[in-house]
Short mmCIF file of the N, C-alpha and C atoms (twelve columns), coordinates in Angstrom:
data_MODEL
# 
_entry.id   MODEL 
# 
loop_
_atom_site.group_PDB 
_atom_site.id 
_atom_site.type_symbol 
_atom_site.label_atom_id 
_atom_site.label_alt_id 
_atom_site.label_comp_id 
_atom_site.label_asym_id 
_atom_site.label_seq_id 
_atom_site.Cartn_x 
_atom_site.Cartn_y 
_atom_site.Cartn_z 
_atom_site.pdbx_PDB_model_num 
ATOM 1   N N  . MET A 1   -31.335 43.533 13.234  1 
ATOM 2   C CA . MET A 1   -32.083 42.356 13.656  1 
ATOM 3   C C  . MET A 1   -31.094 41.157 13.309  1 
ATOM 4   N N  . ASP A 2   -30.786 40.263 14.222  1 
ATOM 5   C CA . ASP A 2   -30.031 39.167 13.753  1 
ATOM 6   C C  . ASP A 2   -30.815 38.038 12.938  1 
ATOM 7   N N  . CYS A 3   -30.354 37.408 11.926  1 
ATOM 8   C CA . CYS A 3   -31.116 36.318 11.190  1 
ATOM 9   C C  . CYS A 3   -30.672 34.913 11.755  1 
ATOM 10  N N  . ILE A 4   -31.795 34.219 12.025  1 
ATOM 11  C CA . ILE A 4   -31.453 32.886 12.619  1 
ATOM 12  C C  . ILE A 4   -31.815 31.937 11.553  1 
ATOM 13  N N  . VAL A 5   -30.960 30.977 11.063  1 
ATOM 14  C CA . VAL A 5   -31.137 30.134 10.126  1 
ATOM 15  C C  . VAL A 5   -31.153 28.890 10.764  1 
ATOM 16  N N  . LYS A 6   -32.402 27.987 10.394  1 
ATOM 17  C CA . LYS A 6   -32.654 26.765 11.045  1 
ATOM 18  C C  . LYS A 6   -32.615 25.742 9.888   1 
ATOM 19  N N  . THR A 7   -32.515 24.420 10.226  1 
ATOM 20  C CA . THR A 7   -32.314 23.467 9.193   1 
ATOM 21  C C  . THR A 7   -33.613 22.729 9.124   1 
ATOM 22  N N  . LEU A 8   -33.960 22.577 7.949   1 
ATOM 23  C CA . LEU A 8   -35.162 21.842 7.566   1 
ATOM 24  C C  . LEU A 8   -34.763 20.367 7.114   1 
ATOM 25  N N  . LYS A 9   -35.437 19.584 7.567   1 
ATOM 26  C CA . LYS A 9   -35.174 18.118 7.116   1 
ATOM 27  C C  . LYS A 9   -36.550 17.391 6.950   1 
ATOM 28  N N  . THR A 10  -36.540 16.762 6.000   1 
ATOM 29  C CA . THR A 10  -37.756 15.849 5.562   1 
ATOM 30  C C  . THR A 10  -37.274 14.503 5.139   1 
ATOM 31  N N  . ILE A 11  -38.302 13.496 5.363   1 
ATOM 32  C CA . ILE A 11  -38.085 12.253 4.842   1 
ATOM 33  C C  . ILE A 11  -39.302 11.945 3.692   1 
ATOM 34  N N  . ILE A 12  -38.761 11.476 2.537   1 
ATOM 35  C CA . ILE A 12  -39.632 11.115 1.537   1 
ATOM 36  C C  . ILE A 12  -39.586 9.612  1.511   1 
ATOM 37  N N  . LYS A 13  -40.804 8.959  1.547   1 
ATOM 38  C CA . LYS A 13  -41.029 7.461  1.630   1 
ATOM 39  C C  . LYS A 13  -41.564 7.013  0.273   1 
ATOM 40  N N  . TYR A 14  -40.848 5.933  -0.123  1 
ATOM 41  C CA . TYR A 14  -41.343 5.264  -1.465  1 
ATOM 42  C C  . TYR A 14  -41.771 3.883  -1.065  1 
ATOM 43  N N  . PRO A 15  -42.319 3.191  -1.934  1 
ATOM 44  C CA . PRO A 15  -42.784 1.686  -1.491  1 
ATOM 45  C C  . PRO A 15  -41.408 0.883  -1.097  1 
ATOM 46  N N  . GLN A 16  -40.266 1.053  -1.780  1 
ATOM 47  C CA . GLN A 16  -39.110 0.286  -1.656  1 
ATOM 48  C C  . GLN A 16  -38.006 0.764  -0.740  1 
ATOM 49  N N  . PHE A 17  -38.062 2.110  -0.556  1 
ATOM 50  C CA . PHE A 17  -37.035 2.886  0.289   1 
ATOM 51  C C  . PHE A 17  -37.438 4.176  0.728   1 
ATOM 52  N N  . LYS A 18  -36.748 4.742  1.430   1 
ATOM 53  C CA . LYS A 18  -37.058 6.055  1.835   1 
ATOM 54  C C  . LYS A 18  -35.687 6.978  1.580   1 
ATOM 55  N N  . THR A 19  -35.788 8.314  1.480   1 
ATOM 56  C CA . THR A 19  -34.706 9.111  1.262   1 
ATOM 57  C C  . THR A 19  -34.986 10.575 2.048   1 
ATOM 58  N N  . GLY A 20  -33.894 11.252 2.430   1 
ATOM 59  C CA . GLY A 20  -34.103 12.484 3.089   1 
ATOM 60  C C  . GLY A 20  -33.553 13.613 2.355   1 
ATOM 61  N N  . ILE A 21  -34.114 14.662 2.670   1 
ATOM 62  C CA . ILE A 21  -33.629 16.073 2.057   1 
ATOM 63  C C  . ILE A 21  -33.408 16.960 3.276   1 
ATOM 64  N N  . ALA A 22  -32.299 17.687 3.312   1 
ATOM 65  C CA . ALA A 22  -31.930 18.651 4.390   1 
ATOM 66  C C  . ALA A 22  -31.450 19.871 3.761   1 
ATOM 67  N N  . ILE A 23  -31.979 21.025 4.379   1 
ATOM 68  C CA . ILE A 23  -31.647 22.300 3.826   1 
ATOM 69  C C  . ILE A 23  -31.300 23.138 5.119   1 
ATOM 70  N N  . GLY A 24  -30.129 23.852 4.950   1 
ATOM 71  C CA . GLY A 24  -29.689 24.551 6.141   1 
ATOM 72  C C  . GLY A 24  -28.297 24.829 6.261   1 
ATOM 73  N N  . THR A 25  -27.743 25.110 7.490   1 
ATOM 74  C CA . THR A 25  -26.355 25.362 7.789   1 
ATOM 75  C C  . THR A 25  -25.847 24.199 8.675   1 
ATOM 76  N N  . GLY A 26  -24.506 24.048 8.636   1 
ATOM 77  C CA . GLY A 26  -24.022 23.024 9.539   1 
ATOM 78  C C  . GLY A 26  -24.196 21.528 8.957   1 
ATOM 79  N N  . LEU A 27  -24.561 21.372 7.713   1 
ATOM 80  C CA . LEU A 27  -25.041 20.126 7.185   1 
ATOM 81  C C  . LEU A 27  -23.660 19.153 6.857   1 
ATOM 82  N N  . VAL A 28  -22.560 19.902 6.547   1 
ATOM 83  C CA . VAL A 28  -21.454 19.083 6.350   1 
ATOM 84  C C  . VAL A 28  -21.002 18.270 7.515   1 
ATOM 85  N N  . GLU A 29  -21.095 19.001 8.627   1 
ATOM 86  C CA . GLU A 29  -20.742 18.266 9.837   1 
ATOM 87  C C  . GLU A 29  -21.738 17.062 10.132  1 
ATOM 88  N N  . ASP A 30  -23.024 17.256 9.890   1 
ATOM 89  C CA . ASP A 30  -24.052 16.259 9.944   1 
ATOM 90  C C  . ASP A 30  -23.738 15.106 9.065   1 
ATOM 91  N N  . ILE A 31  -23.324 15.374 7.896   1 
ATOM 92  C CA . ILE A 31  -23.129 14.261 6.984   1 
ATOM 93  C C  . ILE A 31  -21.859 13.380 7.536   1 
ATOM 94  N N  . ALA A 32  -20.860 14.073 8.041   1 
ATOM 95  C CA . ALA A 32  -19.805 13.341 8.568   1 
ATOM 96  C C  . ALA A 32  -20.097 12.453 9.716   1 
ATOM 97  N N  . ARG A 33  -20.860 12.978 10.582  1 
ATOM 98  C CA . ARG A 33  -21.389 12.169 11.772  1 
ATOM 99  C C  . ARG A 33  -22.276 11.054 11.260  1 
ATOM 100 N N  . TYR A 34  -23.187 11.242 10.293  1 
ATOM 101 C CA . TYR A 34  -24.105 10.252 9.708   1 
ATOM 102 C C  . TYR A 34  -23.407 9.068  9.225   1 
ATOM 103 N N  . GLY A 35  -22.454 9.365  8.400   1 
ATOM 104 C CA . GLY A 35  -21.604 8.337  7.740   1 
ATOM 105 C C  . GLY A 35  -20.925 7.397  8.826   1 
ATOM 106 N N  . VAL A 36  -20.505 7.851  9.835   1 
ATOM 107 C CA . VAL A 36  -19.839 6.998  10.856  1 
ATOM 108 C C  . VAL A 36  -20.774 6.195  11.619  1 
ATOM 109 N N  . THR A 37  -22.124 6.656  11.768  1 
ATOM 110 C CA . THR A 37  -23.054 6.059  12.693  1 
ATOM 111 C C  . THR A 37  -23.948 4.941  11.936  1 
ATOM 112 N N  . GLN A 38  -23.792 5.022  10.570  1 
ATOM 113 C CA . GLN A 38  -24.799 4.090  9.802   1 
ATOM 114 C C  . GLN A 38  -23.793 2.883  9.291   1 
ATOM 115 N N  . SER A 39  -24.292 1.805  8.952   1 
ATOM 116 C CA . SER A 39  -23.582 0.544  8.403   1 
ATOM 117 C C  . SER A 39  -23.608 0.663  6.867   1 
ATOM 118 N N  . TYR A 40  -23.084 1.511  6.268   1 
ATOM 119 C CA . TYR A 40  -22.925 1.418  4.836   1 
ATOM 120 C C  . TYR A 40  -21.551 1.026  4.401   1 
ATOM 121 N N  . SER A 41  -21.560 0.342  3.250   1 
ATOM 122 C CA . SER A 41  -20.385 -0.439 2.785   1 
ATOM 123 C C  . SER A 41  -19.407 0.750  2.389   1 
ATOM 124 N N  . SER A 42  -19.712 1.789  1.831   1 
ATOM 125 C CA . SER A 42  -19.020 3.035  1.664   1 
ATOM 126 C C  . SER A 42  -19.818 4.430  1.399   1 
ATOM 127 N N  . MET A 43  -19.232 5.492  1.365   1 
ATOM 128 C CA . MET A 43  -19.975 6.608  1.208   1 
ATOM 129 C C  . MET A 43  -19.341 7.509  -0.001  1 
ATOM 130 N N  . HIS A 44  -20.216 7.828  -0.945  1 
ATOM 131 C CA . HIS A 44  -19.663 8.792  -1.926  1 
ATOM 132 C C  . HIS A 44  -20.424 9.934  -2.023  1 
ATOM 133 N N  . ILE A 45  -19.774 11.105 -2.388  1 
ATOM 134 C CA . ILE A 45  -20.413 12.403 -2.388  1 
ATOM 135 C C  . ILE A 45  -20.485 13.061 -3.751  1 
ATOM 136 N N  . VAL A 46  -21.475 13.298 -4.385  1 
ATOM 137 C CA . VAL A 46  -21.477 14.140 -5.629  1 
ATOM 138 C C  . VAL A 46  -21.835 15.649 -5.191  1 
ATOM 139 N N  . ILE A 47  -21.056 16.540 -5.627  1 
ATOM 140 C CA . ILE A 47  -21.031 17.812 -5.104  1 
ATOM 141 C C  . ILE A 47  -21.035 18.838 -6.509  1 
ATOM 142 N N  . ASP A 48  -21.830 19.676 -6.450  1 
ATOM 143 C CA . ASP A 48  -21.905 20.926 -7.599  1 
ATOM 144 C C  . ASP A 48  -20.484 21.627 -7.335  1 
ATOM 145 N N  . ALA A 49  -19.932 22.111 -8.603  1 
ATOM 146 C CA . ALA A 49  -18.746 22.820 -8.570  1 
ATOM 147 C C  . ALA A 49  -18.935 24.262 -8.009  1 
ATOM 148 N N  . ASN A 50  -20.131 24.839 -8.066  1 
ATOM 149 C CA . ASN A 50  -20.324 25.985 -7.298  1 
ATOM 150 C C  . ASN A 50  -20.266 26.042 -5.956  1 
ATOM 151 N N  . VAL A 51  -20.583 24.841 -5.430  1 
ATOM 152 C CA . VAL A 51  -20.653 24.552 -3.796  1 
ATOM 153 C C  . VAL A 51  -19.241 24.422 -3.479  1 
ATOM 154 N N  . VAL A 52  -18.261 23.799 -4.177  1 
ATOM 155 C CA . VAL A 52  -16.937 23.672 -3.996  1 
ATOM 156 C C  . VAL A 52  -16.350 24.907 -4.033  1 
ATOM 157 N N  . ARG A 53  -16.661 25.827 -4.979  1 
ATOM 158 C CA . ARG A 53  -16.017 27.065 -5.317  1 
ATOM 159 C C  . ARG A 53  -16.346 28.032 -4.106  1 
ATOM 160 N N  . LEU A 54  -17.672 28.023 -3.620  1 
ATOM 161 C CA . LEU A 54  -18.164 29.041 -2.568  1 
ATOM 162 C C  . LEU A 54  -17.668 28.493 -1.093  1 
ATOM 163 N N  . HIS A 55  -17.676 27.124 -0.890  1 
ATOM 164 C CA . HIS A 55  -17.508 26.685 0.427   1 
ATOM 165 C C  . HIS A 55  -16.039 26.038 0.665   1 
ATOM 166 N N  . GLY A 56  -15.292 25.988 -0.424  1 
ATOM 167 C CA . GLY A 56  -13.960 25.412 -0.425  1 
ATOM 168 C C  . GLY A 56  -13.746 24.040 -0.253  1 
ATOM 169 N N  . SER A 57  -12.980 23.533 -1.227  1 
ATOM 170 C CA . SER A 57  -12.911 22.152 -1.396  1 
ATOM 171 C C  . SER A 57  -11.987 21.680 -0.076  1 
ATOM 172 N N  . ASP A 58  -11.055 22.412 0.298   1 
ATOM 173 C CA . ASP A 58  -10.273 21.993 1.599   1 
ATOM 174 C C  . ASP A 58  -11.286 21.839 2.776   1 
ATOM 175 N N  . LEU A 59  -12.069 22.859 3.141   1 
ATOM 176 C CA . LEU A 59  -12.951 22.591 4.280   1 
ATOM 177 C C  . LEU A 59  -13.864 21.268 4.074   1 
ATOM 178 N N  . LEU A 60  -14.478 20.998 2.883   1 
ATOM 179 C CA . LEU A 60  -15.337 19.717 2.573   1 
ATOM 180 C C  . LEU A 60  -14.426 18.679 2.858   1 
ATOM 181 N N  . LYS A 61  -13.340 18.528 2.154   1 
ATOM 182 C CA . LYS A 61  -12.521 17.387 2.258   1 
ATOM 183 C C  . LYS A 61  -12.070 17.071 3.616   1 
ATOM 184 N N  . SER A 62  -11.650 18.096 4.502   1 
ATOM 185 C CA . SER A 62  -11.194 17.696 5.853   1 
ATOM 186 C C  . SER A 62  -12.221 17.343 6.624   1 
ATOM 187 N N  . THR A 63  -13.606 18.001 6.521   1 
ATOM 188 C CA . THR A 63  -14.680 17.517 7.343   1 
ATOM 189 C C  . THR A 63  -15.109 16.093 6.951   1 
ATOM 190 N N  . LEU A 64  -15.047 15.944 5.752   1 
ATOM 191 C CA . LEU A 64  -15.654 14.585 5.140   1 
ATOM 192 C C  . LEU A 64  -14.357 13.721 4.604   1 
ATOM 193 N N  . SER A 65  -13.446 13.737 5.674   1 
ATOM 194 C CA . SER A 65  -12.254 12.698 5.110   1 
ATOM 195 C C  . SER A 65  -12.751 11.329 4.991   1 
ATOM 196 N N  . LYS A 66  -11.906 10.859 4.160   1 
ATOM 197 C CA . LYS A 66  -12.022 9.256  3.863   1 
ATOM 198 C C  . LYS A 66  -13.403 9.067  3.094   1 
ATOM 199 N N  . ARG A 67  -13.945 10.032 2.338   1 
ATOM 200 C CA . ARG A 67  -14.989 9.817  1.505   1 
ATOM 201 C C  . ARG A 67  -14.570 10.329 0.092   1 
ATOM 202 N N  . THR A 68  -15.219 9.579  -0.916  1 
ATOM 203 C CA . THR A 68  -14.853 9.885  -2.256  1 
ATOM 204 C C  . THR A 68  -15.800 11.096 -2.809  1 
ATOM 205 N N  . PHE A 69  -15.256 11.949 -3.626  1 
ATOM 206 C CA . PHE A 69  -15.972 13.178 -4.153  1 
ATOM 207 C C  . PHE A 69  -16.185 12.927 -5.501  1 
ATOM 208 N N  . TYR A 70  -17.084 13.349 -6.190  1 
ATOM 209 C CA . TYR A 70  -17.259 13.462 -7.620  1 
ATOM 210 C C  . TYR A 70  -17.902 14.977 -7.881  1 
ATOM 211 N N  . THR A 71  -16.978 15.859 -8.429  1 
ATOM 212 C CA . THR A 71  -17.515 17.269 -8.621  1 
ATOM 213 C C  . THR A 71  -18.177 17.380 -9.887  1 
ATOM 214 N N  . LEU A 72  -19.448 17.635 -10.027 1 
ATOM 215 C CA . LEU A 72  -20.201 18.046 -11.152 1 
ATOM 216 C C  . LEU A 72  -19.917 19.412 -11.686 1 
ATOM 217 N N  . PRO A 73  -19.796 19.694 -12.855 1 
ATOM 218 C CA . PRO A 73  -19.600 21.030 -13.340 1 
ATOM 219 C C  . PRO A 73  -21.033 21.577 -13.248 1 
ATOM 220 N N  . SER A 74  -21.199 23.009 -13.012 1 
ATOM 221 C CA . SER A 74  -22.409 23.560 -12.854 1 
ATOM 222 C C  . SER A 74  -23.085 23.993 -14.157 1 
ATOM 223 N N  . GLY A 75  -24.290 23.980 -14.109 1 
ATOM 224 C CA . GLY A 75  -25.061 24.574 -15.341 1 
ATOM 225 C C  . GLY A 75  -26.030 23.539 -15.785 1 
ATOM 226 N N  . GLU A 76  -26.832 24.035 -16.693 1 
ATOM 227 C CA . GLU A 76  -27.988 23.225 -17.137 1 
ATOM 228 C C  . GLU A 76  -27.500 22.189 -18.200 1 
ATOM 229 N N  . LYS A 77  -26.349 22.445 -18.905 1 
ATOM 230 C CA . LYS A 77  -25.860 21.552 -19.799 1 
ATOM 231 C C  . LYS A 77  -25.350 20.288 -19.243 1 
ATOM 232 N N  . GLN A 78  -25.094 20.250 -17.978 1 
ATOM 233 C CA . GLN A 78  -24.567 19.110 -17.276 1 
ATOM 234 C C  . GLN A 78  -25.636 18.094 -16.974 1 
ATOM 235 N N  . LYS A 79  -26.926 18.655 -16.990 1 
ATOM 236 C CA . LYS A 79  -27.990 17.601 -16.619 1 
ATOM 237 C C  . LYS A 79  -28.434 16.767 -17.981 1 
ATOM 238 N N  . SER A 80  -27.523 15.845 -18.249 1 
ATOM 239 C CA . SER A 80  -27.763 15.034 -19.430 1 
ATOM 240 C C  . SER A 80  -27.416 13.481 -19.232 1 
ATOM 241 N N  . ILE A 81  -27.824 12.685 -20.130 1 
ATOM 242 C CA . ILE A 81  -27.474 11.195 -19.923 1 
ATOM 243 C C  . ILE A 81  -26.029 11.077 -19.958 1 
ATOM 244 N N  . ASN A 82  -25.104 11.849 -20.670 1 
ATOM 245 C CA . ASN A 82  -23.867 11.636 -20.613 1 
ATOM 246 C C  . ASN A 82  -23.187 12.059 -19.320 1 
ATOM 247 N N  . SER A 83  -23.710 12.874 -18.468 1 
ATOM 248 C CA . SER A 83  -23.340 13.099 -17.131 1 
ATOM 249 C C  . SER A 83  -23.665 12.108 -16.287 1 
ATOM 250 N N  . VAL A 84  -24.841 11.495 -16.469 1 
ATOM 251 C CA . VAL A 84  -25.201 10.317 -15.637 1 
ATOM 252 C C  . VAL A 84  -24.329 9.179  -15.932 1 
ATOM 253 N N  . ALA A 85  -23.843 8.844  -17.254 1 
ATOM 254 C CA . ALA A 85  -23.043 7.915  -17.440 1 
ATOM 255 C C  . ALA A 85  -21.714 8.105  -16.793 1 
ATOM 256 N N  . LYS A 86  -21.086 9.408  -16.924 1 
ATOM 257 C CA . LYS A 86  -19.975 9.535  -16.228 1 
ATOM 258 C C  . LYS A 86  -19.900 9.258  -14.779 1 
ATOM 259 N N  . LEU A 87  -21.070 9.757  -14.112 1 
ATOM 260 C CA . LEU A 87  -21.235 9.416  -12.781 1 
ATOM 261 C C  . LEU A 87  -21.240 8.090  -12.347 1 
ATOM 262 N N  . LEU A 88  -22.119 7.156  -13.075 1 
ATOM 263 C CA . LEU A 88  -22.046 5.691  -12.955 1 
ATOM 264 C C  . LEU A 88  -20.805 4.992  -13.165 1 
ATOM 265 N N  . ARG A 89  -19.879 5.609  -14.059 1 
ATOM 266 C CA . ARG A 89  -18.593 5.138  -14.290 1 
ATOM 267 C C  . ARG A 89  -17.785 5.356  -13.087 1 
ATOM 268 N N  . TRP A 90  -17.784 6.591  -12.514 1 
ATOM 269 C CA . TRP A 90  -17.001 6.943  -11.232 1 
ATOM 270 C C  . TRP A 90  -17.477 6.034  -10.132 1 
ATOM 271 N N  . LEU A 91  -18.725 5.804  -10.035 1 
ATOM 272 C CA . LEU A 91  -19.263 5.060  -8.824  1 
ATOM 273 C C  . LEU A 91  -18.711 3.584  -9.022  1 
ATOM 274 N N  . HIS A 92  -18.720 3.169  -10.199 1 
ATOM 275 C CA . HIS A 92  -18.315 1.745  -10.576 1 
ATOM 276 C C  . HIS A 92  -16.717 1.619  -10.247 1 
ATOM 277 N N  . ASP A 93  -15.916 2.691  -10.594 1 
ATOM 278 C CA . ASP A 93  -14.480 2.669  -10.379 1 
ATOM 279 C C  . ASP A 93  -14.142 2.726  -8.824  1 
ATOM 280 N N  . GLU A 94  -15.159 3.416  -8.115  1 
ATOM 281 C CA . GLU A 94  -14.991 3.574  -6.642  1 
ATOM 282 C C  . GLU A 94  -15.651 2.334  -5.903  1 
ATOM 283 N N  . VAL A 95  -16.002 1.293  -6.594  1 
ATOM 284 C CA . VAL A 95  -16.414 0.055  -6.079  1 
ATOM 285 C C  . VAL A 95  -17.632 0.330  -5.171  1 
ATOM 286 N N  . ALA A 96  -18.605 1.190  -5.640  1 
ATOM 287 C CA . ALA A 96  -19.781 1.450  -5.050  1 
ATOM 288 C C  . ALA A 96  -20.834 0.147  -5.059  1 
ATOM 289 N N  . ASP A 97  -21.510 -0.249 -4.196  1 
ATOM 290 C CA . ASP A 97  -22.361 -1.281 -4.174  1 
ATOM 291 C C  . ASP A 97  -23.810 -0.927 -3.780  1 
ATOM 292 N N  . ARG A 98  -24.674 -1.897 -3.638  1 
ATOM 293 C CA . ARG A 98  -25.887 -1.532 -3.295  1 
ATOM 294 C C  . ARG A 98  -26.185 -1.134 -1.806  1 
ATOM 295 N N  . ARG A 99  -25.097 -1.235 -0.875  1 
ATOM 296 C CA . ARG A 99  -25.042 -0.903 0.344   1 
ATOM 297 C C  . ARG A 99  -24.294 0.463  0.593   1 
ATOM 298 N N  . SER A 100 -23.935 1.058  -0.487  1 
ATOM 299 C CA . SER A 100 -23.118 2.359  -0.470  1 
ATOM 300 C C  . SER A 100 -24.283 3.468  -0.295  1 
ATOM 301 N N  . LEU A 101 -23.668 4.476  0.345   1 
ATOM 302 C CA . LEU A 101 -24.542 5.796  0.448   1 
ATOM 303 C C  . LEU A 101 -24.020 6.628  -0.440  1 
ATOM 304 N N  . LEU A 102 -24.924 7.336  -1.228  1 
ATOM 305 C CA . LEU A 102 -24.551 8.232  -2.295  1 
ATOM 306 C C  . LEU A 102 -25.354 9.621  -1.801  1 
ATOM 307 N N  . ILE A 103 -24.523 10.664 -1.626  1 
ATOM 308 C CA . ILE A 103 -24.914 11.856 -1.033  1 
ATOM 309 C C  . ILE A 103 -24.858 12.927 -2.100  1 
ATOM 310 N N  . ALA A 104 -25.762 13.718 -2.489  1 
ATOM 311 C CA . ALA A 104 -25.724 14.800 -3.481  1 
ATOM 312 C C  . ALA A 104 -25.856 16.125 -2.654  1 
ATOM 313 N N  . ILE A 105 -24.777 16.975 -2.935  1 
ATOM 314 C CA . ILE A 105 -24.753 18.239 -2.397  1 
ATOM 315 C C  . ILE A 105 -24.797 19.345 -3.527  1 
ATOM 316 N N  . GLY A 106 -25.773 20.099 -3.587  1 
ATOM 317 C CA . GLY A 106 -26.116 21.026 -4.629  1 
ATOM 318 C C  . GLY A 106 -26.190 22.502 -4.180  1 
ATOM 319 N N  . GLY A 107 -26.198 23.288 -5.321  1 
ATOM 320 C CA . GLY A 107 -26.467 24.559 -4.869  1 
ATOM 321 C C  . GLY A 107 -27.875 25.089 -5.344  1 
# 
């Protein structure tokens, strides 16, 4: 029996903004298309090191060309204030602003 994988997408609404979550296959291509169709000042991608290892950084970078990447080391130890500070420093260095899009890709 063949397994059919579908994509699950949902929107979470907060008083000041809304955000989306997507789980499924073919999402890298969706991200590439979405960044082109929206009017963001820049797009920055935070990605888990295991995702890069499993899916290949060359594939991700070729599909999401002209985007900046920040690879987070995997593991519970990385979930710290120090890691957040490094990420914020990277976003500052990449000249991210309030109209920038930040996408997190995790495992």
